């Protein structure tokens, strides 16, 4: 009887692993777009945190103030990465809930 219980548990784990893999693939195919507060910089990230696109408005490019452009890019990237992290927690949280980090 005990062997049958173990086989059922293994089958359940394989099913869970397949669901997790599918959820991660869906997430990786998703795109997340974020902008700086002034909308001068817009970034698009994939669910695996790969930068897909960056749009910079011409007025954000001030040769006398390169720090401003850097700050805008950092702001947009951080907002995009937070979106990816939030979506990952939402989608994958049911699988990772209770696991040590």
PDB file of C-alpha atoms in Angstrom:
ATOM      1  CA  UNK A   1       0.000   0.000   0.000  1.00  0.00           C
ATOM      2  CA  UNK A   2       2.827   2.339   0.833  1.00  0.00           C
ATOM      3  CA  UNK A   3       4.394   1.986  -2.634  1.00  0.00           C
ATOM      4  CA  UNK A   4       1.147   3.062  -4.305  1.00  0.00           C
ATOM      5  CA  UNK A   5       1.050   6.169  -2.156  1.00  0.00           C
ATOM      6  CA  UNK A   6       4.599   7.057  -3.166  1.00  0.00           C
ATOM      7  CA  UNK A   7       3.778   6.571  -6.860  1.00  0.00           C
ATOM      8  CA  UNK A   8       0.777   8.868  -6.518  1.00  0.00           C
ATOM      9  CA  UNK A   9       2.916  11.495  -4.817  1.00  0.00           C
ATOM     10  CA  UNK A  10       5.535  11.284  -7.583  1.00  0.00           C
ATOM     11  CA  UNK A  11       2.837  11.653 -10.222  1.00  0.00           C
ATOM     12  CA  UNK A  12       1.483  14.721  -8.427  1.00  0.00           C
ATOM     13  CA  UNK A  13       4.984  16.239  -8.232  1.00  0.00           C
ATOM     14  CA  UNK A  14       5.539  15.668 -11.970  1.00  0.00           C
ATOM     15  CA  UNK A  15       2.220  17.371 -12.708  1.00  0.00           C
ATOM     16  CA  UNK A  16       3.162  20.301 -10.482  1.00  0.00           C
ATOM     17  CA  UNK A  17       6.566  20.597 -12.157  1.00  0.00           C
ATOM     18  CA  UNK A  18       4.939  20.651 -15.601  1.00  0.00           C
ATOM     19  CA  UNK A  19       2.500  23.376 -14.487  1.00  0.00           C
ATOM     20  CA  UNK A  20       5.359  25.437 -13.035  1.00  0.00           C
ATOM     21  CA  UNK A  21       7.341  25.143 -16.260  1.00  0.00           C
ATOM     22  CA  UNK A  22       4.334  26.230 -18.331  1.00  0.00           C
ATOM     23  CA  UNK A  23       3.656  29.178 -16.017  1.00  0.00           C
ATOM     24  CA  UNK A  24       7.305  30.279 -16.242  1.00  0.00           C
ATOM     25  CA  UNK A  25       7.248  30.020 -20.040  1.00  0.00           C
ATOM     26  CA  UNK A  26       4.082  32.146 -20.185  1.00  0.00           C
ATOM     27  CA  UNK A  27       5.688  34.702 -17.913  1.00  0.00           C
ATOM     28  CA  UNK A  28       8.864  34.803 -20.021  1.00  0.00           C
ATOM     29  CA  UNK A  29       6.781  35.480 -23.156  1.00  0.00           C
ATOM     30  CA  UNK A  30       4.981  38.383 -21.470  1.00  0.00           C
ATOM     31  CA  UNK A  31       6.122  41.953 -22.021  1.00  0.00           C
ATOM     32  CA  UNK A  32       6.132  44.706 -19.422  1.00  0.00           C
ATOM     33  CA  UNK A  33       6.327  48.393 -20.281  1.00  0.00           C
ATOM     34  CA  UNK A  34       7.295  51.077 -17.795  1.00  0.00           C
ATOM     35  CA  UNK A  35       8.137  54.753 -18.016  1.00  0.00           C
ATOM     36  CA  UNK A  36      10.011  57.295 -15.994  1.00  0.00           C
ATOM     37  CA  UNK A  37       7.823  59.670 -13.990  1.00  0.00           C
ATOM     38  CA  UNK A  38       8.118  62.309 -16.708  1.00  0.00           C
ATOM     39  CA  UNK A  39       7.432  59.777 -19.519  1.00  0.00           C
ATOM     40  CA  UNK A  40      10.726  60.786 -21.112  1.00  0.00           C
ATOM     41  CA  UNK A  41      12.042  57.205 -21.059  1.00  0.00           C
ATOM     42  CA  UNK A  42      10.002  54.080 -21.775  1.00  0.00           C
ATOM     43  CA  UNK A  43      11.379  50.559 -21.434  1.00  0.00           C
ATOM     44  CA  UNK A  44       9.924  47.212 -22.446  1.00  0.00           C
ATOM     45  CA  UNK A  45      11.083  44.090 -20.636  1.00  0.00           C
ATOM     46  CA  UNK A  46      10.345  40.420 -21.152  1.00  0.00           C
ATOM     47  CA  UNK A  47       9.244  38.287 -18.221  1.00  0.00           C
ATOM     48  CA  UNK A  48      12.786  36.929 -17.916  1.00  0.00           C
ATOM     49  CA  UNK A  49      13.973  40.533 -17.310  1.00  0.00           C
ATOM     50  CA  UNK A  50      15.517  40.893 -20.762  1.00  0.00           C
ATOM     51  CA  UNK A  51      15.402  44.465 -22.040  1.00  0.00           C
ATOM     52  CA  UNK A  52      13.454  44.368 -25.319  1.00  0.00           C
ATOM     53  CA  UNK A  53      13.158  48.054 -26.159  1.00  0.00           C
ATOM     54  CA  UNK A  54      13.995  51.493 -24.844  1.00  0.00           C
ATOM     55  CA  UNK A  55      12.472  54.724 -26.112  1.00  0.00           C
ATOM     56  CA  UNK A  56      14.065  58.048 -25.176  1.00  0.00           C
ATOM     57  CA  UNK A  57      12.363  61.325 -26.040  1.00  0.00           C
ATOM     58  CA  UNK A  58      14.758  63.811 -27.667  1.00  0.00           C
ATOM     59  CA  UNK A  59      14.140  66.422 -24.959  1.00  0.00           C
ATOM     60  CA  UNK A  60      15.577  63.979 -22.402  1.00  0.00           C
ATOM     61  CA  UNK A  61      18.957  64.170 -24.121  1.00  0.00           C
ATOM     62  CA  UNK A  62      20.686  67.216 -22.683  1.00  0.00           C
ATOM     63  CA  UNK A  63      24.430  67.140 -23.383  1.00  0.00           C
ATOM     64  CA  UNK A  64      24.930  69.503 -20.426  1.00  0.00           C
ATOM     65  CA  UNK A  65      23.084  67.166 -18.038  1.00  0.00           C
ATOM     66  CA  UNK A  66      23.827  63.497 -18.812  1.00  0.00           C
ATOM     67  CA  UNK A  67      22.990  62.604 -15.193  1.00  0.00           C
ATOM     68  CA  UNK A  68      19.329  63.442 -15.816  1.00  0.00           C
ATOM     69  CA  UNK A  69      19.099  60.910 -18.656  1.00  0.00           C
ATOM     70  CA  UNK A  70      20.840  58.290 -16.553  1.00  0.00           C
ATOM     71  CA  UNK A  71      18.369  58.886 -13.720  1.00  0.00           C
ATOM     72  CA  UNK A  72      15.406  58.609 -16.095  1.00  0.00           C
ATOM     73  CA  UNK A  73      16.675  55.313 -17.501  1.00  0.00           C
ATOM     74  CA  UNK A  74      17.288  53.917 -14.023  1.00  0.00           C
ATOM     75  CA  UNK A  75      13.826  55.021 -12.915  1.00  0.00           C
ATOM     76  CA  UNK A  76      12.101  53.388 -15.901  1.00  0.00           C
ATOM     77  CA  UNK A  77      14.145  50.187 -15.602  1.00  0.00           C
ATOM     78  CA  UNK A  78      13.426  49.849 -11.886  1.00  0.00           C
ATOM     79  CA  UNK A  79       9.708  50.355 -12.519  1.00  0.00           C
ATOM     80  CA  UNK A  80       9.785  47.696 -15.245  1.00  0.00           C
ATOM     81  CA  UNK A  81      11.727  45.238 -13.100  1.00  0.00           C
ATOM     82  CA  UNK A  82       9.220  45.743 -10.282  1.00  0.00           C
ATOM     83  CA  UNK A  83       6.394  44.914 -12.705  1.00  0.00           C
ATOM     84  CA  UNK A  84       8.171  41.695 -13.706  1.00  0.00           C
ATOM     85  CA  UNK A  85       8.824  40.781 -10.062  1.00  0.00           C
ATOM     86  CA  UNK A  86       5.202  41.467  -9.080  1.00  0.00           C
ATOM     87  CA  UNK A  87       3.898  39.370 -11.982  1.00  0.00           C
ATOM     88  CA  UNK A  88       6.331  36.580 -11.111  1.00  0.00           C
ATOM     89  CA  UNK A  89       5.186  36.552  -7.488  1.00  0.00           C
ATOM     90  CA  UNK A  90       1.558  36.517  -8.569  1.00  0.00           C
ATOM     91  CA  UNK A  91       1.974  33.758 -11.163  1.00  0.00           C
ATOM     92  CA  UNK A  92       4.577  31.589  -9.443  1.00  0.00           C
ATOM     93  CA  UNK A  93       3.676  32.283  -5.817  1.00  0.00           C
ATOM     94  CA  UNK A  94       1.252  29.394  -5.599  1.00  0.00           C
ATOM     95  CA  UNK A  95       4.109  27.027  -6.463  1.00  0.00           C
ATOM     96  CA  UNK A  96       6.762  28.573  -4.264  1.00  0.00           C
ATOM     97  CA  UNK A  97       4.617  29.408  -1.241  1.00  0.00           C
ATOM     98  CA  UNK A  98       6.206  28.013   1.905  1.00  0.00           C
ATOM     99  CA  UNK A  99       9.544  27.169   0.271  1.00  0.00           C
ATOM    100  CA  UNK A 100      12.695  28.521   1.941  1.00  0.00           C
ATOM    101  CA  UNK A 101      14.379  31.374   0.103  1.00  0.00           C
TER     102      UNK A 101
END
